[in-house]
mmCIF file with all atom_site columns, N, CA and C in Angstrom:
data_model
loop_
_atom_site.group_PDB
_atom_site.id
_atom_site.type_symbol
_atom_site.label_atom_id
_atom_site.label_alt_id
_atom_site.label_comp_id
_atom_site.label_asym_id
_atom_site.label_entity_id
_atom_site.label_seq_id
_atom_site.pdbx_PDB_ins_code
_atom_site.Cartn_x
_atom_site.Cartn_y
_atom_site.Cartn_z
_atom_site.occupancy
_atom_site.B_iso_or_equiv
_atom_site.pdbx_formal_charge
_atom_site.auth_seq_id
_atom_site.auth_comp_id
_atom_site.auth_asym_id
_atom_site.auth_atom_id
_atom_site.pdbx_PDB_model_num
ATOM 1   N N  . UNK A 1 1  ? 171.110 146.486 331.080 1.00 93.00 ? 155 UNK A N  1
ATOM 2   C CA . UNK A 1 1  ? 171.869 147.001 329.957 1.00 93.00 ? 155 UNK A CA 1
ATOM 3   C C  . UNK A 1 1  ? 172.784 145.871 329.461 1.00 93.00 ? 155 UNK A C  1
ATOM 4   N N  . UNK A 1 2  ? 172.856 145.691 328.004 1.00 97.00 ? 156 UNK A N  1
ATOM 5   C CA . UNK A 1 2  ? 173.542 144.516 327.754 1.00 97.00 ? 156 UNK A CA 1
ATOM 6   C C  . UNK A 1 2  ? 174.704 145.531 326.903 1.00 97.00 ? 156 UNK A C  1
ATOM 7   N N  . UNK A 1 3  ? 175.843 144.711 327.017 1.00 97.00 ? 157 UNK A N  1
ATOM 8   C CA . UNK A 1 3  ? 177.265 145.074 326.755 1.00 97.00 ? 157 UNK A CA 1
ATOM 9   C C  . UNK A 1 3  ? 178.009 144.300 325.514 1.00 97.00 ? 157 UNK A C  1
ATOM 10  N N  . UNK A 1 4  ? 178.141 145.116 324.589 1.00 97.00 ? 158 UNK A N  1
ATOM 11  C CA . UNK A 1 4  ? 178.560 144.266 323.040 1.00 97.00 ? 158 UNK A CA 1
ATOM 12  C C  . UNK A 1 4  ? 180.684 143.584 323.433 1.00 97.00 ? 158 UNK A C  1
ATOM 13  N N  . UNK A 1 5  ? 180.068 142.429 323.221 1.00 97.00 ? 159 UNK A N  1
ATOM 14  C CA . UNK A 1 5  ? 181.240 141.449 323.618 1.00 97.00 ? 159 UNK A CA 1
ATOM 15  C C  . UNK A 1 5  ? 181.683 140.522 322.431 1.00 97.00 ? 159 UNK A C  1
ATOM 16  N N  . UNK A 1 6  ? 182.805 140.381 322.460 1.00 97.00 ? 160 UNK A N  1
ATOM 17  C CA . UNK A 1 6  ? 183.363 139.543 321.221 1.00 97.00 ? 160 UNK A CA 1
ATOM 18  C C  . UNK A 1 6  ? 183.267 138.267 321.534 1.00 97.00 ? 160 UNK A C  1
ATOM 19  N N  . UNK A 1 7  ? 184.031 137.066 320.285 1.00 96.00 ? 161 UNK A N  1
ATOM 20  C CA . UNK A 1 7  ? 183.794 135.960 320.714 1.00 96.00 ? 161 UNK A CA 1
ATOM 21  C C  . UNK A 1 7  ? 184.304 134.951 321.490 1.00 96.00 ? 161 UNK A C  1
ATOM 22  N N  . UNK A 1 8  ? 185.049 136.127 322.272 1.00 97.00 ? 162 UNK A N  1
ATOM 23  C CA . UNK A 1 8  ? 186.170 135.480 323.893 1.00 97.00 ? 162 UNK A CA 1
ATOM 24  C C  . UNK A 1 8  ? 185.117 135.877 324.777 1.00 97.00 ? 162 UNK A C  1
ATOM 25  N N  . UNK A 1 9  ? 184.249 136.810 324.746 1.00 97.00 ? 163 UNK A N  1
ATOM 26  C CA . UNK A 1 9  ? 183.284 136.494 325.799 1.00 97.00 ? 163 UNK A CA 1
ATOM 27  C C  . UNK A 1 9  ? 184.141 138.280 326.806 1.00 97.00 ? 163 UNK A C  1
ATOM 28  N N  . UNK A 1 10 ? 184.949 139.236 325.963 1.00 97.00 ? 164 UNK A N  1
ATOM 29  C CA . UNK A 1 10 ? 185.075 140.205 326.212 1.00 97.00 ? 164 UNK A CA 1
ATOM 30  C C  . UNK A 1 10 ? 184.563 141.205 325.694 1.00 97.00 ? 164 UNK A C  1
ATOM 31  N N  . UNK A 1 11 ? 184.639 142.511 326.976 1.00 97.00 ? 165 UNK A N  1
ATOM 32  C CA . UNK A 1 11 ? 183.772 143.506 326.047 1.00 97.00 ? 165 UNK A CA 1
ATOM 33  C C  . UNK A 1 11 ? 184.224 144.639 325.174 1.00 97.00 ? 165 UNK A C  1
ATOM 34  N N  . UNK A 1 12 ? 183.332 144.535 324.128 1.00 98.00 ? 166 UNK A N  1
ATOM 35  C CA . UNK A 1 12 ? 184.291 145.509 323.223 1.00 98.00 ? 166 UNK A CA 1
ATOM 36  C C  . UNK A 1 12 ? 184.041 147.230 323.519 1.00 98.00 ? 166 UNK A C  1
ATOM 37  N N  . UNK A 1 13 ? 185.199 147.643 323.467 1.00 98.00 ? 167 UNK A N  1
ATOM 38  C CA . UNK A 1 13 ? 185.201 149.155 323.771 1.00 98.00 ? 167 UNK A CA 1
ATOM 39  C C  . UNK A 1 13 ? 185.799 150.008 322.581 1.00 98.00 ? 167 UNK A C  1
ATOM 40  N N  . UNK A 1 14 ? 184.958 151.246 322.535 1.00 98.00 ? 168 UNK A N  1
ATOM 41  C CA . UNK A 1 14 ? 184.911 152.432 321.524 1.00 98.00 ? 168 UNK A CA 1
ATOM 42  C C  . UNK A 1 14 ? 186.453 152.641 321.340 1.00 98.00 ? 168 UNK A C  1
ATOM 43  N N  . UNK A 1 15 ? 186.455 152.033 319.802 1.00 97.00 ? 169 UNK A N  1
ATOM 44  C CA . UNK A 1 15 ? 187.615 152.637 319.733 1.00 97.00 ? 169 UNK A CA 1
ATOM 45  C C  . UNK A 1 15 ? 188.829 153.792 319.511 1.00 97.00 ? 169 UNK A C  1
ATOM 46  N N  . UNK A 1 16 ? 187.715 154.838 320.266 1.00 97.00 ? 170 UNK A N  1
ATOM 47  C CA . UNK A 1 16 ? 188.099 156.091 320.326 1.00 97.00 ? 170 UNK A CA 1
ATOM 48  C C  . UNK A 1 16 ? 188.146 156.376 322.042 1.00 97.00 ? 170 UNK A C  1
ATOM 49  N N  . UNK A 1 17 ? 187.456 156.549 322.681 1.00 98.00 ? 171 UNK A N  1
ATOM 50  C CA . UNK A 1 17 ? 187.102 157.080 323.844 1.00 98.00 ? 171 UNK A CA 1
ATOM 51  C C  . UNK A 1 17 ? 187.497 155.881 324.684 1.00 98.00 ? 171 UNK A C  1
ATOM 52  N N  . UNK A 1 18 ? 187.568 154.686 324.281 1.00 98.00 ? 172 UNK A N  1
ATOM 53  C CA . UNK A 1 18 ? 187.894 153.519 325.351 1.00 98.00 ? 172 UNK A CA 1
ATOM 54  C C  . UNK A 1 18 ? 186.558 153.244 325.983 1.00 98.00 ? 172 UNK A C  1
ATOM 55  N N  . UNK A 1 19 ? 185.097 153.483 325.632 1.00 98.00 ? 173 UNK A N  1
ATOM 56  C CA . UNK A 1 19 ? 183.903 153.207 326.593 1.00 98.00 ? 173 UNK A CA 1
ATOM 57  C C  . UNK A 1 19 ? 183.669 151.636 326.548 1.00 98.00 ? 173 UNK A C  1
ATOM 58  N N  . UNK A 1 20 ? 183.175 151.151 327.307 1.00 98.00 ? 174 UNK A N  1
ATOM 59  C CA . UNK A 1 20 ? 182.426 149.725 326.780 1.00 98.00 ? 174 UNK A CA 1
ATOM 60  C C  . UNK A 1 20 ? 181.245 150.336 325.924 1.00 98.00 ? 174 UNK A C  1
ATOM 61  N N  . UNK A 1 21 ? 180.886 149.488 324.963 1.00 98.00 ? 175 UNK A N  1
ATOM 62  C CA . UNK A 1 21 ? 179.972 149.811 324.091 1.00 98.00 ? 175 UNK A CA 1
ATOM 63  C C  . UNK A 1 21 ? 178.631 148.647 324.385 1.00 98.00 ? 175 UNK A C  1
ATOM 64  N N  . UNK A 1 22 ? 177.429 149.270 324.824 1.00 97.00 ? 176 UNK A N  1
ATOM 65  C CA . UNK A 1 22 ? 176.268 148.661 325.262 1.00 97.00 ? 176 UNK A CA 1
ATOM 66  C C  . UNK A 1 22 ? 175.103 149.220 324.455 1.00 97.00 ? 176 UNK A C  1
ATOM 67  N N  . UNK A 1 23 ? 173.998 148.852 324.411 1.00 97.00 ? 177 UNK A N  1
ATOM 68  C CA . UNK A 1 23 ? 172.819 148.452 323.816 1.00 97.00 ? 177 UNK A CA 1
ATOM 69  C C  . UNK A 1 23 ? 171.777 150.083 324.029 1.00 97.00 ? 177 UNK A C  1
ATOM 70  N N  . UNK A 1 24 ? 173.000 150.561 324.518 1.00 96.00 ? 178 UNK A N  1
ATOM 71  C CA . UNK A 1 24 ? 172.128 152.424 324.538 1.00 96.00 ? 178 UNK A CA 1
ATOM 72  C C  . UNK A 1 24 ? 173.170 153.222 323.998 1.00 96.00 ? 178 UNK A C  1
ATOM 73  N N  . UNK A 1 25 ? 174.121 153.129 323.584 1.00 96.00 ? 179 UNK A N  1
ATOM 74  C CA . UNK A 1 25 ? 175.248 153.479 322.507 1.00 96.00 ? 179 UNK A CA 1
ATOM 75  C C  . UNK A 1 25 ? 174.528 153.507 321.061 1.00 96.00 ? 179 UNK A C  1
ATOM 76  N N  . UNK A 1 26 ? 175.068 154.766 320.535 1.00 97.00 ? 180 UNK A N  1
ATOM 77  C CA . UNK A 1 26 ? 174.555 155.043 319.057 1.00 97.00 ? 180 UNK A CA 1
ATOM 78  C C  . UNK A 1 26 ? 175.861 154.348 318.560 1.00 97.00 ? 180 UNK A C  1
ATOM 79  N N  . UNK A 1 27 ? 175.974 153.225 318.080 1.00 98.00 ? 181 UNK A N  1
ATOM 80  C CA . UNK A 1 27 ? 176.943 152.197 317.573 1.00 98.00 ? 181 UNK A CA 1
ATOM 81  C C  . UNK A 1 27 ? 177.418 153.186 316.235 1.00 98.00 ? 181 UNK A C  1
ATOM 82  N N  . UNK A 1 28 ? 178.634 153.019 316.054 1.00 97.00 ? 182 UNK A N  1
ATOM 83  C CA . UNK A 1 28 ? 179.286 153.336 314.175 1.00 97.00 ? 182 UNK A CA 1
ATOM 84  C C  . UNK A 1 28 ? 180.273 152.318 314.402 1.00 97.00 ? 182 UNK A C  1
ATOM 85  N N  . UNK A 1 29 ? 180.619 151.794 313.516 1.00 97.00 ? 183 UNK A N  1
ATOM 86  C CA . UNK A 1 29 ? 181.230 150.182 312.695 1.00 97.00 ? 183 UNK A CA 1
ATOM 87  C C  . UNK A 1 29 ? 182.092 150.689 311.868 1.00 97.00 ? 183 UNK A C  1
ATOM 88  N N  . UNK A 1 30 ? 183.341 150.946 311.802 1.00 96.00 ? 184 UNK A N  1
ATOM 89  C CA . UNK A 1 30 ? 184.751 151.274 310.614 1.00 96.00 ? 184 UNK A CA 1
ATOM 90  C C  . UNK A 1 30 ? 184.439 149.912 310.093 1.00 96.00 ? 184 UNK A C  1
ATOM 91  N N  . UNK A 1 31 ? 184.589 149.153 308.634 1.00 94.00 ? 185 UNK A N  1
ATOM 92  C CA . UNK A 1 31 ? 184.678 148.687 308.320 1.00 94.00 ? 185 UNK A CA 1
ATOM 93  C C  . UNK A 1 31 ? 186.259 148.352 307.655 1.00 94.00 ? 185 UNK A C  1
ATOM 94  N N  . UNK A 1 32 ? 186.617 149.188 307.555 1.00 90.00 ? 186 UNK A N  1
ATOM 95  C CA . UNK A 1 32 ? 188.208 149.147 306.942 1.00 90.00 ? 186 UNK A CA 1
ATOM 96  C C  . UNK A 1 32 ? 189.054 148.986 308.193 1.00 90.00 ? 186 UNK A C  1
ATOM 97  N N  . UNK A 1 33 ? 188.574 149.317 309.518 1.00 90.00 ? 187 UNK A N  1
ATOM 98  C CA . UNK A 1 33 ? 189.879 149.108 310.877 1.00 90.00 ? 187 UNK A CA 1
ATOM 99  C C  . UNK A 1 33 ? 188.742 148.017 311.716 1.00 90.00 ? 187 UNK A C  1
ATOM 100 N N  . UNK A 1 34 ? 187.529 147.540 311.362 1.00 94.00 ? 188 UNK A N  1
ATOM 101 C CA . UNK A 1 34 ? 187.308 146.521 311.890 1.00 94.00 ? 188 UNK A CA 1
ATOM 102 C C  . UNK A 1 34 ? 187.427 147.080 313.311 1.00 94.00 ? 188 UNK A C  1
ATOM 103 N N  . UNK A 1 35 ? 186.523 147.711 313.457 1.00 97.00 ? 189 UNK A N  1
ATOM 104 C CA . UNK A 1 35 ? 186.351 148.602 315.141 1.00 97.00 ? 189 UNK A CA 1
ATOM 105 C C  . UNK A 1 35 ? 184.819 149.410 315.326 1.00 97.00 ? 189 UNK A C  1
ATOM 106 N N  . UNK A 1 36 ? 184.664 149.589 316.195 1.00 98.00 ? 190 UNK A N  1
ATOM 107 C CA . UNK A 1 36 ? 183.102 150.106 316.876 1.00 98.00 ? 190 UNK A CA 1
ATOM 108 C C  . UNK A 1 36 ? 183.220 150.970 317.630 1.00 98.00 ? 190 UNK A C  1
ATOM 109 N N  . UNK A 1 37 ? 182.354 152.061 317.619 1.00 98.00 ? 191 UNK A N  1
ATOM 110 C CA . UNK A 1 37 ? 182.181 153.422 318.017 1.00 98.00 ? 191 UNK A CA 1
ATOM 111 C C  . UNK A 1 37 ? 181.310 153.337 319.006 1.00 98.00 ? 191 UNK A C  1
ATOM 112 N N  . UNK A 1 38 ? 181.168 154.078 320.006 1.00 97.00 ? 192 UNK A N  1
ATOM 113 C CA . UNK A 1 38 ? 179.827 154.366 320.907 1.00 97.00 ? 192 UNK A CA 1
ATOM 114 C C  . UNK A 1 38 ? 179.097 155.135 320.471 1.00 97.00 ? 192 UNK A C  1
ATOM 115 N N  . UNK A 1 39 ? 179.916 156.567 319.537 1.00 97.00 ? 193 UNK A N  1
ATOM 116 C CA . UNK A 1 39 ? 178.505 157.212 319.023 1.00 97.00 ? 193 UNK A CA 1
ATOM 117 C C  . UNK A 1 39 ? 179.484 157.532 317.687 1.00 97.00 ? 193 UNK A C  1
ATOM 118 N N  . UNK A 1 40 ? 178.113 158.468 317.178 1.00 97.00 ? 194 UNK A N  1
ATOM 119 C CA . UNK A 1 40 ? 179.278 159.462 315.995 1.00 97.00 ? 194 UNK A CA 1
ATOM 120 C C  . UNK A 1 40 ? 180.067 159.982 316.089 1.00 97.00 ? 194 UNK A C  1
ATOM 121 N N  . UNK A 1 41 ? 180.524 161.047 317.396 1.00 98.00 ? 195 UNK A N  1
ATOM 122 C CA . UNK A 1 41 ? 180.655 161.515 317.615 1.00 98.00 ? 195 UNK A CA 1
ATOM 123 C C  . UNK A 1 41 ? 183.046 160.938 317.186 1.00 98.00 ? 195 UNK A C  1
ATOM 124 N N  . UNK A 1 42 ? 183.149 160.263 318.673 1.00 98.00 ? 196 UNK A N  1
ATOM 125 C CA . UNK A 1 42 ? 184.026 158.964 318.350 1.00 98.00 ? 196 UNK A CA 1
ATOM 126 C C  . UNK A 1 42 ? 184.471 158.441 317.062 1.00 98.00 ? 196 UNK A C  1
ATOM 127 N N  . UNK A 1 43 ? 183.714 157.928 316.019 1.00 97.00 ? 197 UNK A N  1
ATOM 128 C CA . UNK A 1 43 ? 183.768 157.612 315.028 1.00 97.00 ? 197 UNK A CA 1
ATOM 129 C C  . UNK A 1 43 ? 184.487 158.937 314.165 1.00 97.00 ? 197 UNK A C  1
ATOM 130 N N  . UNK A 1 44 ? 183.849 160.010 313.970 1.00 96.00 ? 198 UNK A N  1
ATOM 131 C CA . UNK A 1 44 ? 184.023 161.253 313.521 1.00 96.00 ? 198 UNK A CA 1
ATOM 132 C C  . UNK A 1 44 ? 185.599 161.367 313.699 1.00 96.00 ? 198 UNK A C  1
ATOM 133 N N  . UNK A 1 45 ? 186.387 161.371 315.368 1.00 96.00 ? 199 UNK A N  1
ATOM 134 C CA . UNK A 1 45 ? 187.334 161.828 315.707 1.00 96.00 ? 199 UNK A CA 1
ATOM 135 C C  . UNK A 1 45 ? 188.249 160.932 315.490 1.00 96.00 ? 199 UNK A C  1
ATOM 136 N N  . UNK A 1 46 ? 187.813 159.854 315.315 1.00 95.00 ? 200 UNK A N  1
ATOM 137 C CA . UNK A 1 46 ? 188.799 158.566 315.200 1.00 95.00 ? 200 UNK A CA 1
ATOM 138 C C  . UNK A 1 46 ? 189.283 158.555 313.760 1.00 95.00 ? 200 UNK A C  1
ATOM 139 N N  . UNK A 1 47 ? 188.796 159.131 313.155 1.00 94.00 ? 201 UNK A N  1
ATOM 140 C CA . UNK A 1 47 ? 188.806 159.220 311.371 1.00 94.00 ? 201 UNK A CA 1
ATOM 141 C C  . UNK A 1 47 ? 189.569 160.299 311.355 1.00 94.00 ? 201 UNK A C  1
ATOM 142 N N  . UNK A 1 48 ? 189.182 161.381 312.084 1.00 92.00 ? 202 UNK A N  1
ATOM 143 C CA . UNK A 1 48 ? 190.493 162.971 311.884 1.00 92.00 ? 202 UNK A CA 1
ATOM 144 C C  . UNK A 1 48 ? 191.683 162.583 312.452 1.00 92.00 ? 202 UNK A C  1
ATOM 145 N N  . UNK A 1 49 ? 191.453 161.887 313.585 1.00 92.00 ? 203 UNK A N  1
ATOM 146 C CA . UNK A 1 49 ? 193.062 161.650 314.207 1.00 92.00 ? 203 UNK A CA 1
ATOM 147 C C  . UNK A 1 49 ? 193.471 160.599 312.936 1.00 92.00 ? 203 UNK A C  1
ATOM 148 N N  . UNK A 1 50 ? 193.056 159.611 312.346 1.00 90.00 ? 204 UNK A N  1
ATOM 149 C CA . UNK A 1 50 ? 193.905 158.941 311.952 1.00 90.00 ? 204 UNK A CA 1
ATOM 150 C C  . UNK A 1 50 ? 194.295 159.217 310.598 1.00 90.00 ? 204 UNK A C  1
ATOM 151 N N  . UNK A 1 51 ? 193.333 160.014 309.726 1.00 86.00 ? 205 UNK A N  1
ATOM 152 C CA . UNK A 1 51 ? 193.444 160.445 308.534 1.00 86.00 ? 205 UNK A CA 1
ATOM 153 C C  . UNK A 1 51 ? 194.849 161.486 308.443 1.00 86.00 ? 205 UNK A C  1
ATOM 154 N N  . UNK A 1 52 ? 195.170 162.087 309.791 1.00 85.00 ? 206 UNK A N  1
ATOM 155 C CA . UNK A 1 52 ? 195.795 163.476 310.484 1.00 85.00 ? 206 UNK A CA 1
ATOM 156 C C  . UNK A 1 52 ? 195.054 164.964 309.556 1.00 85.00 ? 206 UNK A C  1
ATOM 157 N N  . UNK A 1 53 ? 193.868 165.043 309.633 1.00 87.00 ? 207 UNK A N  1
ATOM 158 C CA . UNK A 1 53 ? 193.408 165.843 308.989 1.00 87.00 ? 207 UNK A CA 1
ATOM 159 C C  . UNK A 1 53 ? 193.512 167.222 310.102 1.00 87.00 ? 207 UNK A C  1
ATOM 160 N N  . UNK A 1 54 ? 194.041 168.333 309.458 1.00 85.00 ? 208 UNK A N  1
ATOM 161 C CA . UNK A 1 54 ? 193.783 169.605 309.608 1.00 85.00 ? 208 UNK A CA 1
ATOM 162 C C  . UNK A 1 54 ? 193.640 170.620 309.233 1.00 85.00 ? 208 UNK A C  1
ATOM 163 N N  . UNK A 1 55 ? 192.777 171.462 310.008 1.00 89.00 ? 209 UNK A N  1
ATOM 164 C CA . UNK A 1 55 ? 192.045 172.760 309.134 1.00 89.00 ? 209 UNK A CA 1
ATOM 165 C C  . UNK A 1 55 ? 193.631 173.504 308.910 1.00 89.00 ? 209 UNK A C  1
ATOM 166 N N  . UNK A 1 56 ? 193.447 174.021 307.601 1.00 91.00 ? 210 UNK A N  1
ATOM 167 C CA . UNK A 1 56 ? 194.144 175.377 307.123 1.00 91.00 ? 210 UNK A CA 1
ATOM 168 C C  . UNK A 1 56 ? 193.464 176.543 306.080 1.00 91.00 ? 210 UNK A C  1
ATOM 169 N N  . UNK A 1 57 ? 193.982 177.293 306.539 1.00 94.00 ? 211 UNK A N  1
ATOM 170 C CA . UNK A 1 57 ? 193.521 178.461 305.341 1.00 94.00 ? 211 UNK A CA 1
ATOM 171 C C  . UNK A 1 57 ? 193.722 178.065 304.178 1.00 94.00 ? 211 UNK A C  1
ATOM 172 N N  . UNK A 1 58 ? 192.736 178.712 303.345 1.00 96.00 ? 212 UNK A N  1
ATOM 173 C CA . UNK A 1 58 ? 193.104 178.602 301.459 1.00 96.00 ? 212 UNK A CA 1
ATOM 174 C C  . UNK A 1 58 ? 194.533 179.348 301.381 1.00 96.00 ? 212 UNK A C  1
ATOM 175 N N  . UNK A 1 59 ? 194.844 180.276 302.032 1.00 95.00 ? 213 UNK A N  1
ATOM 176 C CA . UNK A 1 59 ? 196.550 180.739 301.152 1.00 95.00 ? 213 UNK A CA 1
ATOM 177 C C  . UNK A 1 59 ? 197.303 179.469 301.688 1.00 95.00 ? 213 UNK A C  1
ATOM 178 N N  . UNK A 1 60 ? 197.325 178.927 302.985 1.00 92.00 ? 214 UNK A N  1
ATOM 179 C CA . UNK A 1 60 ? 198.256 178.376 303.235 1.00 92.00 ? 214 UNK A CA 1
ATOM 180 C C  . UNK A 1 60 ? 198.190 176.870 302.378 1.00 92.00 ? 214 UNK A C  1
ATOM 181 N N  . UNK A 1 61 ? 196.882 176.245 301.736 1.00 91.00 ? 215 UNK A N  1
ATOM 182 C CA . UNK A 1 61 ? 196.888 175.499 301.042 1.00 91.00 ? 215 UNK A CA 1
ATOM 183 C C  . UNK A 1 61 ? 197.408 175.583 299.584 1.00 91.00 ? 215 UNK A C  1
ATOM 184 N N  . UNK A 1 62 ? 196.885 176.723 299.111 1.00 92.00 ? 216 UNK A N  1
ATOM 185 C CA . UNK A 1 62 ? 197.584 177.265 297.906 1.00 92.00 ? 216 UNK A CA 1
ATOM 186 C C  . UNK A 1 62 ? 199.038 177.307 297.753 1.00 92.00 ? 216 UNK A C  1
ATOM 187 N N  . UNK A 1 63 ? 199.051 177.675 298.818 1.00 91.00 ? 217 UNK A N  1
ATOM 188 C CA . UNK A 1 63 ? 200.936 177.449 299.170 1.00 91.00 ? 217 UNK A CA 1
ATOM 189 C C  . UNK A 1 63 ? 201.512 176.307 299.315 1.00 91.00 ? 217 UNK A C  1
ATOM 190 N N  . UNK A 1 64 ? 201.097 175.187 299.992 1.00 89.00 ? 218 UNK A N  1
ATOM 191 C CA . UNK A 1 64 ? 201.567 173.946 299.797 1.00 89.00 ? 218 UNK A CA 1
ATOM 192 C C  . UNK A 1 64 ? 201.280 173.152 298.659 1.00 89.00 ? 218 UNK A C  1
ATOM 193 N N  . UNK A 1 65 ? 200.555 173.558 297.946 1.00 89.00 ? 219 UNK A N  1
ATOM 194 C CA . UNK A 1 65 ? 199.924 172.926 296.575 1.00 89.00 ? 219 UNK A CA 1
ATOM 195 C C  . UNK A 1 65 ? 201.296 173.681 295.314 1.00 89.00 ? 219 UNK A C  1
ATOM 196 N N  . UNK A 1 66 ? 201.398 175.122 295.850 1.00 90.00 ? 220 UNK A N  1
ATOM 197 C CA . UNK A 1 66 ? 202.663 175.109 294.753 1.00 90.00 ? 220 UNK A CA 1
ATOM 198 C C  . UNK A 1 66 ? 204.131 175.187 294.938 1.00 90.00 ? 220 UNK A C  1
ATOM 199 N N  . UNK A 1 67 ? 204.475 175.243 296.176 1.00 89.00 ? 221 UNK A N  1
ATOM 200 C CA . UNK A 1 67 ? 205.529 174.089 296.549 1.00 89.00 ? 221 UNK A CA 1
ATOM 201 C C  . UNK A 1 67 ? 205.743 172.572 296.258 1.00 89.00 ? 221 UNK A C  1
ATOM 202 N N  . UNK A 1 68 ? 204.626 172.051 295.817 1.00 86.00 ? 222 UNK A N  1
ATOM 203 C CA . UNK A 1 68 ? 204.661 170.203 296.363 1.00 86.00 ? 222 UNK A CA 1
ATOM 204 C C  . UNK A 1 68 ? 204.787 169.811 297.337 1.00 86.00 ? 222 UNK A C  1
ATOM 205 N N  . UNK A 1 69 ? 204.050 170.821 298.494 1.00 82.00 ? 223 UNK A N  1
ATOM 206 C CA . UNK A 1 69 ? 204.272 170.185 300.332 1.00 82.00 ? 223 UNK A CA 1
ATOM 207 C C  . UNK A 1 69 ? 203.032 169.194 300.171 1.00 82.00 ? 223 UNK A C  1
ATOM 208 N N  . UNK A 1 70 ? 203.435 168.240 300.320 1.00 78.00 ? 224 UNK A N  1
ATOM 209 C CA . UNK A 1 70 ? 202.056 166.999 300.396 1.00 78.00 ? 224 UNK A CA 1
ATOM 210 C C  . UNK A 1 70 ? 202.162 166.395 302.140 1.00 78.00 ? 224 UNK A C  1
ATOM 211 N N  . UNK A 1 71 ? 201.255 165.560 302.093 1.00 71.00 ? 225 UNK A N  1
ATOM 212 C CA . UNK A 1 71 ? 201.496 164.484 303.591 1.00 71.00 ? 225 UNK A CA 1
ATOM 213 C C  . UNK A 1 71 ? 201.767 165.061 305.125 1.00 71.00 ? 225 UNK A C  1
ATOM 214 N N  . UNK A 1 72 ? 202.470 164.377 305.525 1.00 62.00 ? 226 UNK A N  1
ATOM 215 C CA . UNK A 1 72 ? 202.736 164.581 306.980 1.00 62.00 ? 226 UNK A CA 1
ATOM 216 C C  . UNK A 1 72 ? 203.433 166.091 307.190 1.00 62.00 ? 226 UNK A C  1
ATOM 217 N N  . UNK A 1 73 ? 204.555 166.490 306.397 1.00 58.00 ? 227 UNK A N  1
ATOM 218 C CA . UNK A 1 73 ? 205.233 167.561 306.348 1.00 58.00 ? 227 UNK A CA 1
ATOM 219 C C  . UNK A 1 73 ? 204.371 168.699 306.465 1.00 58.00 ? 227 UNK A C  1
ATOM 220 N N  . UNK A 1 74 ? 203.400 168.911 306.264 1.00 55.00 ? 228 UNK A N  1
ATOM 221 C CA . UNK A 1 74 ? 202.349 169.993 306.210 1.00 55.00 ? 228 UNK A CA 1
ATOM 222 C C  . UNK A 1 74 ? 202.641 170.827 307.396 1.00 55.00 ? 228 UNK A C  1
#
């Protein structure tokens, strides 16, 4: 099994889950954070945590939409 390593000759790990990422890993590539996934899965979660995306109901969106609750405050 070969192990995806940078150009210090270390290995690079998912930057979600912390795995080493090797050559039987379903790889995903952020291009905007310049980082590598082991699977989709990772990739997927690494994007909700950082986006801070969360589910809400339509009233409770409707409701922050006519307040002006935007962002983090949610």
């Amino acid at each position: 099994m070969k192990k995806l390593i940078d150009e210090h000759g270390d290995t690079i790990r998912c930057g979600f889950c912390k795995k080493e990422i090797t050559d039987v890993a379903e790889i995903e590539y952020s291009r905007e954070h310049n980082e590598y996934y082991c699977c989709p899965d990772c990739a997927t979660s690494k994007y909700y945590e950082y986006e801070g995306s969360i589910k809400i109901d339509f009233d409770t969106a409707q409701e922050n939409i006519n307040n002006h609750i935007y962002g983090w405050g949610v």
